[in-house]
Amino acid sequence: MELVLAQQIISEFLSEGKVRQIEENNKGLINQTFVVWIEKEKKIKKYILQSVNTNVFTNHYLTLENIIKIKKSISDSSFPYHFPAPIDNKYIERENKVWRLIPYVENSVCFEKNIDKNLSYEAAKCLGNFYYSLRDFDAENLHVTIPDFHNASKRYFQFIDAISTAKQERVCESVLLIENILKEKETLIKFDSLNKALPKRVCHFDTKISNFLFDVNTNKVKALIDFDTLMPGTVLSDIGDMIRAYSNTLGEESSDFENVKADKEIINLIISAFLEGTENVLTKKEKSCLLFAGKALALLQCIRFFTDYLKNDIYYKTTYKKQNWVRTQNQWHLYCSLKNI
Ligand code: GN1
Ligand code: MG
């Protein structure tokens, strides 16, 4: 990104300040993110500059309204972590893109995969706190900005549809996997019916480890980030995605499929840390399906990556040709391992 353009955008958010450096941060599969170094009164401060992917977040102004509402509610509560929301509660449009500036959380580190069991514990505790802090917030007050985001049956039919329109080579190389996935439909049906039966809560919908920032010195969570998918949902989506993402210590990008396994100790740690804050918030029924949620989310994510691969990689960012296929295989192996827990 050109410094000149960055400067123009930044000036819409900060009255003074010269952009000194800008670096793209390649985390995240959807939005484009930059770290910018801004000099003001001889001091340099970092910020996060992001362009929102408006193909995915087609209602981005509604996502912003959700973020503003939750930010207000979180700051009126005793949530003990940073919640770095867009500066001035605004987005601006420049060069056909939608931009926002977000405070940088100093002395924090972002992990792409779960490198230490304790990180799972800390992140799940933070998520529990989030649920506790928003326990009285009526989730129906939030917009549904990505309809059917975790609607498993819809994802299944999108997958079937993608198979029928995909390039032959992409289907032929994966016939066995396709057959095996189709046999797992019951898991998806169960997920949807549980979702209908459970209470609607404020859901983050993307609880992977890189969406928690950790203190560089203590490895305790400092901040929860990435609020584009804040929507009404059920606990299954958040705890399920956490189990999916953290129990697989090799991470979702690994092609070492034979060694992609769910770590049971991590799952137990996640569930117990999450319940520390939510024991009196969740219903008995919610508590009874936390482990199942992990299994369902691994399958859902497997199908989502596979669908994108069959559609020639139009949704998730990729840096090499078969990346979505690798992600698919990875999530499939994880799902098979979770089925045996
Ligand atoms: C996407 O963009 P990012 O990396 O925060 C995706 C999540 C997936 C995740 C898998 C809006 O999140 O649902 O779990 O990739 N976000 C959207 O890494 O589809
Ligand atoms: Mg996200």
mmCIF file of C-alpha atoms and ligand atoms in Angstrom:
data_model
loop_
_atom_site.group_PDB
_atom_site.id
_atom_site.type_symbol
_atom_site.label_atom_id
_atom_site.label_comp_id
_atom_site.label_asym_id
_atom_site.label_seq_id
_atom_site.Cartn_x
_atom_site.Cartn_y
_atom_site.Cartn_z
ATOM 1 C CA MET A 1 0.000 0.000 0.000
ATOM 2 C CA GLU A 2 1.251 3.483 -0.909
ATOM 3 C CA LEU A 3 2.169 5.783 1.984
ATOM 4 C CA VAL A 4 0.286 8.615 0.253
ATOM 5 C CA LEU A 5 -2.976 6.696 0.192
ATOM 6 C CA ALA A 6 -2.475 5.530 3.781
ATOM 7 C CA GLN A 7 -1.877 9.149 4.819
ATOM 8 C CA GLN A 8 -5.088 10.291 3.113
ATOM 9 C CA ILE A 9 -7.111 7.625 4.856
ATOM 10 C CA ILE A 10 -5.488 8.151 8.237
ATOM 11 C CA SER A 11 -6.195 11.906 8.062
ATOM 12 C CA GLU A 12 -9.908 11.050 8.061
ATOM 13 C CA PHE A 13 -9.486 9.463 11.468
ATOM 14 C CA LEU A 14 -6.696 11.436 13.177
ATOM 15 C CA SER A 15 -6.437 15.202 12.943
ATOM 16 C CA GLU A 16 -2.644 15.126 13.083
ATOM 17 C CA GLY A 17 -0.053 12.443 12.508
ATOM 18 C CA LYS A 18 2.347 11.465 9.756
ATOM 19 C CA VAL A 19 2.423 7.909 8.470
ATOM 20 C CA ARG A 20 6.043 6.744 8.801
ATOM 21 C CA GLN A 21 5.779 3.086 7.914
ATOM 22 C CA ILE A 22 3.211 0.592 6.772
ATOM 23 C CA GLU A 23 3.355 -3.184 6.689
ATOM 24 C CA GLU A 24 0.800 -5.700 5.496
ATOM 25 C CA ASN A 25 -0.151 -8.297 8.063
ATOM 26 C CA ASN A 26 -1.150 -11.524 6.393
ATOM 27 C CA LYS A 27 -3.301 -12.883 9.179
ATOM 28 C CA GLY A 28 -6.964 -13.461 8.452
ATOM 29 C CA LEU A 29 -8.480 -15.100 5.411
ATOM 30 C CA ILE A 30 -10.960 -12.388 4.448
ATOM 31 C CA ASN A 31 -10.047 -8.743 5.194
ATOM 32 C CA GLN A 32 -6.845 -6.911 4.275
ATOM 33 C CA THR A 33 -4.909 -5.686 7.302
ATOM 34 C CA PHE A 34 -1.954 -3.309 7.727
ATOM 35 C CA VAL A 35 0.059 -2.163 10.706
ATOM 36 C CA VAL A 36 0.824 1.555 10.395
ATOM 37 C CA TRP A 37 3.386 3.563 12.356
ATOM 38 C CA ILE A 38 2.194 7.128 12.893
ATOM 39 C CA GLU A 39 4.278 9.980 14.227
ATOM 40 C CA LYS A 40 2.587 12.614 16.307
ATOM 41 C CA GLU A 41 4.389 15.165 18.511
ATOM 42 C CA LYS A 42 7.662 13.265 17.975
ATOM 43 C CA LYS A 43 6.187 10.039 19.275
ATOM 44 C CA ILE A 44 5.495 6.986 17.127
ATOM 45 C CA LYS A 45 2.326 5.030 17.724
ATOM 46 C CA LYS A 46 1.050 1.933 15.935
ATOM 47 C CA TYR A 47 -2.462 1.447 14.560
ATOM 48 C CA ILE A 48 -4.283 -1.243 12.616
ATOM 49 C CA LEU A 49 -5.623 -0.119 9.260
ATOM 50 C CA GLN A 50 -8.045 -2.485 7.627
ATOM 51 C CA SER A 51 -9.989 -2.667 4.416
ATOM 52 C CA VAL A 52 -13.185 -4.612 4.886
ATOM 53 C CA ASN A 53 -13.960 -7.334 2.352
ATOM 54 C CA THR A 54 -17.291 -6.040 1.085
ATOM 55 C CA ASN A 55 -17.922 -9.178 -0.992
ATOM 56 C CA VAL A 56 -18.169 -11.131 2.253
ATOM 57 C CA PHE A 57 -19.478 -8.364 4.504
ATOM 58 C CA THR A 58 -22.003 -6.989 2.049
ATOM 59 C CA ASN A 59 -23.813 -5.194 4.896
ATOM 60 C CA HIS A 60 -20.665 -3.703 6.373
ATOM 61 C CA TYR A 61 -22.458 -0.677 7.852
ATOM 62 C CA LEU A 62 -24.744 -3.064 9.702
ATOM 63 C CA THR A 63 -21.711 -4.976 10.986
ATOM 64 C CA LEU A 64 -20.425 -1.639 12.267
ATOM 65 C CA GLU A 65 -23.717 -0.993 14.069
ATOM 66 C CA ASN A 66 -23.394 -4.388 15.753
ATOM 67 C CA ILE A 67 -19.840 -3.617 16.821
ATOM 68 C CA ILE A 68 -20.844 -0.221 18.259
ATOM 69 C CA LYS A 69 -23.697 -1.735 20.266
ATOM 70 C CA ILE A 70 -21.542 -4.494 21.705
ATOM 71 C CA LYS A 71 -18.668 -2.144 22.419
ATOM 72 C CA LYS A 72 -21.027 0.059 24.452
ATOM 73 C CA SER A 73 -22.427 -2.880 26.366
ATOM 74 C CA ILE A 74 -18.987 -4.395 26.978
ATOM 75 C CA SER A 75 -17.587 -1.123 28.277
ATOM 76 C CA ASP A 76 -20.530 -0.755 30.672
ATOM 77 C CA SER A 77 -19.732 -4.222 32.009
ATOM 78 C CA SER A 78 -16.708 -5.492 33.868
ATOM 79 C CA PHE A 79 -15.148 -7.242 30.853
ATOM 80 C CA PRO A 80 -11.464 -7.233 31.859
ATOM 81 C CA TYR A 81 -9.945 -7.253 28.364
ATOM 82 C CA HIS A 82 -9.412 -4.739 25.570
ATOM 83 C CA PHE A 83 -12.075 -4.640 22.883
ATOM 84 C CA PRO A 84 -10.343 -2.681 20.090
ATOM 85 C CA ALA A 85 -13.201 -1.331 17.986
ATOM 86 C CA PRO A 86 -12.977 1.085 15.021
ATOM 87 C CA ILE A 87 -11.793 4.570 15.968
ATOM 88 C CA ASP A 88 -14.610 7.176 15.877
ATOM 89 C CA ASN A 89 -17.093 4.342 15.293
ATOM 90 C CA LYS A 90 -16.749 4.930 11.586
ATOM 91 C CA TYR A 91 -15.708 3.491 8.226
ATOM 92 C CA ILE A 92 -14.651 5.600 5.273
ATOM 93 C CA GLU A 93 -14.664 4.843 1.552
ATOM 94 C CA ARG A 94 -11.567 5.439 -0.581
ATOM 95 C CA GLU A 95 -10.447 3.932 -3.892
ATOM 96 C CA ASN A 96 -13.490 1.635 -3.990
ATOM 97 C CA LYS A 97 -12.631 0.152 -0.632
ATOM 98 C CA VAL A 98 -14.070 0.535 2.850
ATOM 99 C CA TRP A 99 -11.495 1.396 5.516
ATOM 100 C CA ARG A 100 -11.377 1.501 9.285
ATOM 101 C CA LEU A 101 -8.674 2.374 11.789
ATOM 102 C CA ILE A 102 -8.363 0.332 14.968
ATOM 103 C CA PRO A 103 -6.179 0.959 18.045
ATOM 104 C CA TYR A 104 -3.099 -1.274 18.236
ATOM 105 C CA VAL A 105 -2.843 -3.293 21.433
ATOM 106 C CA GLU A 106 0.677 -2.624 22.685
ATOM 107 C CA ASN A 107 2.905 -5.437 23.962
ATOM 108 C CA SER A 108 0.647 -8.055 22.513
ATOM 109 C CA VAL A 109 1.305 -11.055 20.349
ATOM 110 C CA CYS A 110 -0.962 -12.947 17.961
ATOM 111 C CA PHE A 111 -0.561 -16.711 17.484
ATOM 112 C CA GLU A 112 -1.627 -18.459 14.275
ATOM 113 C CA LYS A 113 -1.891 -21.798 16.037
ATOM 114 C CA ASN A 114 -2.076 -23.134 19.543
ATOM 115 C CA ILE A 115 1.545 -23.513 20.613
ATOM 116 C CA ASP A 116 0.942 -23.921 24.322
ATOM 117 C CA LYS A 117 -1.947 -25.508 26.250
ATOM 118 C CA ASN A 118 -2.147 -22.566 28.553
ATOM 119 C CA LEU A 119 -3.144 -20.302 25.647
ATOM 120 C CA SER A 120 -6.320 -22.373 25.190
ATOM 121 C CA TYR A 121 -7.154 -21.970 28.836
ATOM 122 C CA GLU A 122 -6.655 -18.194 28.740
ATOM 123 C CA ALA A 123 -8.648 -17.701 25.536
ATOM 124 C CA ALA A 124 -11.546 -19.853 26.720
ATOM 125 C CA LYS A 125 -11.603 -17.895 29.991
ATOM 126 C CA CYS A 126 -11.818 -14.683 27.967
ATOM 127 C CA LEU A 127 -14.682 -16.092 25.897
ATOM 128 C CA GLY A 128 -16.465 -17.106 29.100
ATOM 129 C CA ASN A 129 -16.065 -13.557 30.346
ATOM 130 C CA PHE A 130 -17.471 -12.235 27.086
ATOM 131 C CA TYR A 131 -20.569 -14.425 27.453
ATOM 132 C CA TYR A 132 -20.911 -13.441 31.106
ATOM 133 C CA SER A 133 -20.596 -9.726 30.354
ATOM 134 C CA LEU A 134 -23.250 -9.902 27.636
ATOM 135 C CA ARG A 135 -25.585 -12.319 29.404
ATOM 136 C CA ASP A 136 -28.392 -9.764 29.598
ATOM 137 C CA PHE A 137 -27.904 -8.266 26.142
ATOM 138 C CA ASP A 138 -30.799 -9.241 23.905
ATOM 139 C CA ALA A 139 -29.079 -10.815 20.903
ATOM 140 C CA GLU A 140 -32.113 -10.042 18.756
ATOM 141 C CA ASN A 141 -30.930 -6.415 18.902
ATOM 142 C CA LEU A 142 -28.086 -7.326 16.570
ATOM 143 C CA HIS A 143 -28.373 -7.486 12.794
ATOM 144 C CA VAL A 144 -27.882 -10.826 11.084
ATOM 145 C CA THR A 145 -25.188 -9.566 8.748
ATOM 146 C CA ILE A 146 -24.283 -12.904 7.155
ATOM 147 C CA PRO A 147 -27.526 -14.876 6.997
ATOM 148 C CA ASP A 148 -27.108 -18.628 7.531
ATOM 149 C CA PHE A 149 -23.426 -18.237 8.394
ATOM 150 C CA HIS A 150 -23.427 -21.431 10.455
ATOM 151 C CA ASN A 151 -26.490 -23.031 8.903
ATOM 152 C CA ALA A 152 -25.061 -26.489 8.374
ATOM 153 C CA SER A 153 -27.771 -27.783 6.023
ATOM 154 C CA LYS A 154 -27.378 -24.740 3.774
ATOM 155 C CA ARG A 155 -23.600 -25.236 3.741
ATOM 156 C CA TYR A 156 -24.171 -28.881 2.860
ATOM 157 C CA PHE A 157 -26.376 -27.953 -0.110
ATOM 158 C CA GLN A 158 -23.885 -25.307 -1.242
ATOM 159 C CA PHE A 159 -21.277 -28.090 -1.158
ATOM 160 C CA ILE A 160 -23.466 -30.420 -3.270
ATOM 161 C CA ASP A 161 -24.064 -27.578 -5.688
ATOM 162 C CA ALA A 162 -20.332 -26.845 -5.912
ATOM 163 C CA ILE A 163 -19.629 -30.509 -6.705
ATOM 164 C CA SER A 164 -22.018 -30.360 -9.633
ATOM 165 C CA THR A 165 -20.468 -27.243 -11.147
ATOM 166 C CA ALA A 166 -16.765 -27.799 -10.287
ATOM 167 C CA LYS A 167 -13.966 -28.521 -12.735
ATOM 168 C CA GLN A 168 -13.769 -32.289 -13.250
ATOM 169 C CA GLU A 169 -10.150 -32.497 -12.090
ATOM 170 C CA ARG A 170 -11.035 -30.957 -8.719
ATOM 171 C CA VAL A 171 -13.851 -33.460 -8.206
ATOM 172 C CA CYS A 172 -12.053 -36.570 -9.524
ATOM 173 C CA GLU A 173 -9.079 -36.248 -7.196
ATOM 174 C CA SER A 174 -11.406 -36.192 -4.166
ATOM 175 C CA VAL A 175 -14.164 -38.682 -4.961
ATOM 176 C CA LEU A 176 -13.555 -40.779 -1.857
ATOM 177 C CA LEU A 177 -13.446 -37.780 0.446
ATOM 178 C CA ILE A 178 -16.670 -36.448 -1.074
ATOM 179 C CA GLU A 179 -18.373 -39.808 -0.453
ATOM 180 C CA ASN A 180 -17.137 -39.875 3.127
ATOM 181 C CA ILE A 181 -18.294 -36.334 3.829
ATOM 182 C CA LEU A 182 -21.749 -37.012 2.419
ATOM 183 C CA LYS A 183 -22.090 -39.886 4.906
ATOM 184 C CA GLU A 184 -21.734 -37.435 7.798
ATOM 185 C CA LYS A 185 -24.908 -35.494 7.078
ATOM 186 C CA GLU A 186 -26.441 -36.556 10.423
ATOM 187 C CA THR A 187 -23.890 -34.466 12.323
ATOM 188 C CA LEU A 188 -24.969 -31.398 10.368
ATOM 189 C CA ILE A 189 -28.664 -32.091 10.894
ATOM 190 C CA LYS A 190 -28.099 -32.519 14.624
ATOM 191 C CA PHE A 191 -26.130 -29.268 14.741
ATOM 192 C CA ASP A 192 -28.974 -27.349 13.077
ATOM 193 C CA SER A 193 -31.644 -28.832 15.295
ATOM 194 C CA LEU A 194 -29.642 -28.062 18.456
ATOM 195 C CA ASN A 195 -29.117 -24.525 17.162
ATOM 196 C CA LYS A 196 -32.867 -24.093 16.844
ATOM 197 C CA ALA A 197 -33.460 -25.372 20.368
ATOM 198 C CA LEU A 198 -30.774 -23.376 22.214
ATOM 199 C CA PRO A 199 -31.046 -19.767 23.438
ATOM 200 C CA LYS A 200 -29.871 -17.005 21.108
ATOM 201 C CA ARG A 201 -26.847 -15.205 22.481
ATOM 202 C CA VAL A 202 -24.365 -12.598 21.290
ATOM 203 C CA CYS A 203 -21.987 -14.723 19.292
ATOM 204 C CA HIS A 204 -18.479 -13.781 18.149
ATOM 205 C CA PHE A 205 -18.546 -16.446 15.408
ATOM 206 C CA ASP A 206 -14.768 -16.571 14.877
ATOM 207 C CA THR A 207 -13.024 -17.651 18.063
ATOM 208 C CA LYS A 208 -9.828 -19.008 16.516
ATOM 209 C CA ILE A 209 -6.644 -18.324 18.453
ATOM 210 C CA SER A 210 -5.449 -15.469 16.233
ATOM 211 C CA ASN A 211 -8.507 -13.498 17.353
ATOM 212 C CA PHE A 212 -7.155 -13.285 20.904
ATOM 213 C CA LEU A 213 -4.130 -11.100 21.546
ATOM 214 C CA PHE A 214 -1.808 -12.296 24.293
ATOM 215 C CA ASP A 215 0.489 -10.311 26.551
ATOM 216 C CA VAL A 216 4.076 -10.738 25.299
ATOM 217 C CA ASN A 217 5.368 -11.210 28.818
ATOM 218 C CA THR A 218 2.704 -13.197 30.610
ATOM 219 C CA ASN A 219 0.837 -14.968 27.788
ATOM 220 C CA LYS A 220 -2.448 -13.904 29.391
ATOM 221 C CA VAL A 221 -5.124 -12.635 27.000
ATOM 222 C CA LYS A 222 -5.044 -8.851 26.575
ATOM 223 C CA ALA A 223 -7.702 -8.405 23.912
ATOM 224 C CA LEU A 224 -10.427 -10.045 21.918
ATOM 225 C CA ILE A 225 -10.468 -8.852 18.297
ATOM 226 C CA ASP A 226 -12.204 -9.284 14.904
ATOM 227 C CA PHE A 227 -15.831 -8.300 15.408
ATOM 228 C CA ASP A 228 -17.237 -8.464 11.885
ATOM 229 C CA THR A 229 -19.184 -11.604 12.598
ATOM 230 C CA LEU A 230 -20.809 -10.452 15.854
ATOM 231 C CA MET A 231 -24.351 -11.704 15.372
ATOM 232 C CA PRO A 232 -27.091 -13.554 17.183
ATOM 233 C CA GLY A 233 -26.151 -17.221 17.406
ATOM 234 C CA THR A 234 -25.762 -20.018 19.890
ATOM 235 C CA VAL A 235 -22.933 -21.062 22.144
ATOM 236 C CA LEU A 236 -22.261 -23.975 19.757
ATOM 237 C CA SER A 237 -20.640 -21.705 17.189
ATOM 238 C CA ASP A 238 -18.167 -20.089 19.567
ATOM 239 C CA ILE A 239 -17.154 -23.020 21.726
ATOM 240 C CA GLY A 240 -17.255 -25.317 18.716
ATOM 241 C CA ASP A 241 -14.908 -23.129 16.705
ATOM 242 C CA MET A 242 -12.582 -22.861 19.682
ATOM 243 C CA ILE A 243 -12.405 -26.645 20.084
ATOM 244 C CA ARG A 244 -11.948 -27.035 16.333
ATOM 245 C CA ALA A 245 -9.157 -24.505 16.152
ATOM 246 C CA TYR A 246 -7.203 -25.130 19.383
ATOM 247 C CA SER A 247 -7.398 -28.887 19.764
ATOM 248 C CA ASN A 248 -5.595 -29.167 16.415
ATOM 249 C CA THR A 249 -2.160 -28.008 17.559
ATOM 250 C CA LEU A 250 -0.729 -28.311 14.037
ATOM 251 C CA GLY A 251 -3.176 -25.615 12.915
ATOM 252 C CA GLU A 252 -5.591 -25.606 9.988
ATOM 253 C CA GLU A 253 -2.875 -24.952 7.379
ATOM 254 C CA SER A 254 -0.873 -28.102 8.105
ATOM 255 C CA SER A 255 -0.549 -30.716 5.354
ATOM 256 C CA ASP A 256 0.808 -33.297 7.790
ATOM 257 C CA PHE A 257 -2.649 -34.909 7.698
ATOM 258 C CA GLU A 258 -1.728 -38.159 9.458
ATOM 259 C CA ASN A 259 -0.708 -36.166 12.497
ATOM 260 C CA VAL A 260 -3.698 -33.814 12.562
ATOM 261 C CA LYS A 261 -5.464 -34.897 15.738
ATOM 262 C CA ALA A 262 -7.678 -33.404 18.390
ATOM 263 C CA ASP A 263 -5.936 -33.094 21.740
ATOM 264 C CA LYS A 264 -8.368 -34.225 24.434
ATOM 265 C CA GLU A 265 -6.582 -32.455 27.256
ATOM 266 C CA ILE A 266 -6.924 -29.143 25.406
ATOM 267 C CA ILE A 267 -10.629 -29.737 24.828
ATOM 268 C CA ASN A 268 -11.185 -30.396 28.527
ATOM 269 C CA LEU A 269 -9.179 -27.306 29.389
ATOM 270 C CA ILE A 270 -11.263 -25.151 27.016
ATOM 271 C CA ILE A 271 -14.552 -26.428 28.370
ATOM 272 C CA SER A 272 -13.588 -26.021 32.012
ATOM 273 C CA ALA A 273 -12.139 -22.515 31.477
ATOM 274 C CA PHE A 274 -15.229 -21.430 29.542
ATOM 275 C CA LEU A 275 -17.515 -22.777 32.269
ATOM 276 C CA GLU A 276 -15.620 -20.853 34.965
ATOM 277 C CA GLY A 277 -17.370 -17.713 33.770
ATOM 278 C CA THR A 278 -20.541 -19.193 32.345
ATOM 279 C CA GLU A 279 -21.538 -21.907 34.813
ATOM 280 C CA ASN A 280 -24.516 -19.789 35.912
ATOM 281 C CA VAL A 281 -25.213 -18.313 32.499
ATOM 282 C CA LEU A 282 -25.604 -21.378 30.301
ATOM 283 C CA THR A 283 -28.541 -23.752 30.458
ATOM 284 C CA LYS A 284 -28.075 -27.441 31.195
ATOM 285 C CA LYS A 285 -28.806 -28.263 27.570
ATOM 286 C CA GLU A 286 -26.158 -25.831 26.321
ATOM 287 C CA LYS A 287 -23.580 -27.321 28.679
ATOM 288 C CA SER A 288 -24.377 -30.814 27.475
ATOM 289 C CA CYS A 289 -23.427 -30.202 23.850
ATOM 290 C CA LEU A 290 -20.141 -28.282 24.028
ATOM 291 C CA LEU A 291 -18.010 -31.211 22.907
ATOM 292 C CA PHE A 292 -20.402 -32.067 20.084
ATOM 293 C CA ALA A 293 -20.091 -28.450 18.897
ATOM 294 C CA GLY A 294 -16.351 -28.938 18.283
ATOM 295 C CA LYS A 295 -17.009 -31.965 16.148
ATOM 296 C CA ALA A 296 -19.718 -30.192 14.137
ATOM 297 C CA LEU A 297 -17.603 -27.073 13.565
ATOM 298 C CA ALA A 298 -14.697 -29.146 12.226
ATOM 299 C CA LEU A 299 -17.033 -30.772 9.697
ATOM 300 C CA LEU A 300 -18.656 -27.444 8.832
ATOM 301 C CA GLN A 301 -15.276 -25.822 8.250
ATOM 302 C CA CYS A 302 -14.158 -28.830 6.185
ATOM 303 C CA ILE A 303 -17.201 -28.373 3.949
ATOM 304 C CA ARG A 304 -16.688 -24.598 3.717
ATOM 305 C CA PHE A 305 -13.050 -24.976 2.614
ATOM 306 C CA PHE A 306 -13.962 -27.772 0.209
ATOM 307 C CA THR A 307 -16.815 -25.757 -1.332
ATOM 308 C CA ASP A 308 -14.436 -22.868 -1.930
ATOM 309 C CA TYR A 309 -11.872 -25.199 -3.500
ATOM 310 C CA LEU A 310 -14.539 -26.603 -5.824
ATOM 311 C CA LYS A 311 -15.550 -23.054 -6.729
ATOM 312 C CA ASN A 312 -11.954 -22.208 -7.671
ATOM 313 C CA ASP A 313 -10.965 -20.338 -4.471
ATOM 314 C CA ILE A 314 -13.194 -17.303 -4.590
ATOM 315 C CA TYR A 315 -13.776 -16.790 -0.855
ATOM 316 C CA TYR A 316 -10.753 -17.563 1.339
ATOM 317 C CA LYS A 317 -7.398 -15.957 0.591
ATOM 318 C CA THR A 318 -4.902 -18.458 -0.765
ATOM 319 C CA THR A 319 -1.202 -18.204 -1.453
ATOM 320 C CA TYR A 320 -0.749 -21.467 -3.365
ATOM 321 C CA LYS A 321 -2.872 -23.557 -5.702
ATOM 322 C CA LYS A 322 -4.088 -26.396 -3.512
ATOM 323 C CA GLN A 323 -4.335 -24.504 -0.231
ATOM 324 C CA ASN A 324 -8.094 -24.902 0.185
ATOM 325 C CA TRP A 325 -7.748 -28.598 -0.601
ATOM 326 C CA VAL A 326 -5.056 -28.910 2.094
ATOM 327 C CA ARG A 327 -7.291 -27.055 4.570
ATOM 328 C CA THR A 328 -10.151 -29.391 3.657
ATOM 329 C CA GLN A 329 -8.102 -32.549 4.255
ATOM 330 C CA ASN A 330 -6.764 -31.078 7.470
ATOM 331 C CA GLN A 331 -10.263 -30.391 8.827
ATOM 332 C CA TRP A 332 -11.473 -33.808 7.695
ATOM 333 C CA HIS A 333 -8.709 -35.559 9.653
ATOM 334 C CA LEU A 334 -9.509 -33.391 12.635
ATOM 335 C CA TYR A 335 -13.198 -34.259 12.370
ATOM 336 C CA CYS A 336 -12.422 -38.002 12.223
ATOM 337 C CA SER A 337 -10.263 -37.685 15.307
ATOM 338 C CA LEU A 338 -12.951 -35.678 17.153
ATOM 339 C CA LYS A 339 -15.505 -38.375 16.335
ATOM 340 C CA ASN A 340 -13.477 -40.812 18.414
ATOM 341 C CA ILE A 341 -13.343 -38.642 21.519
HETATM 342 C C1 GN1 B 1 -12.379 -16.692 8.202
HETATM 343 O O1 GN1 B 1 -11.108 -13.901 7.998
HETATM 344 P P1 GN1 B 1 -10.879 -14.694 9.187
HETATM 345 O O2 GN1 B 1 -9.571 -15.385 9.074
HETATM 346 O O3 GN1 B 1 -11.024 -13.891 10.450
HETATM 347 C C2 GN1 B 1 -13.879 -17.008 8.273
HETATM 348 C C3 GN1 B 1 -14.169 -17.859 9.506
HETATM 349 C C4 GN1 B 1 -13.331 -19.136 9.466
HETATM 350 C C5 GN1 B 1 -11.851 -18.760 9.356
HETATM 351 C C6 GN1 B 1 -10.992 -19.990 9.195
HETATM 352 C C7 GN1 B 1 -16.358 -14.249 7.604
HETATM 353 O O4 GN1 B 1 -12.031 -15.856 9.272
HETATM 354 O O5 GN1 B 1 -15.544 -18.211 9.524
HETATM 355 O O6 GN1 B 1 -13.549 -19.898 10.617
HETATM 356 O O7 GN1 B 1 -11.634 -17.898 8.218
HETATM 357 N N1 GN1 B 1 -14.649 -15.757 8.318
HETATM 358 C C8 GN1 B 1 -15.678 -15.547 7.483
HETATM 359 O O8 GN1 B 1 -9.653 -19.642 9.392
HETATM 360 O O9 GN1 B 1 -16.046 -16.383 6.661
HETATM 361 MG MG MG B 2 -12.908 -13.308 11.303
#
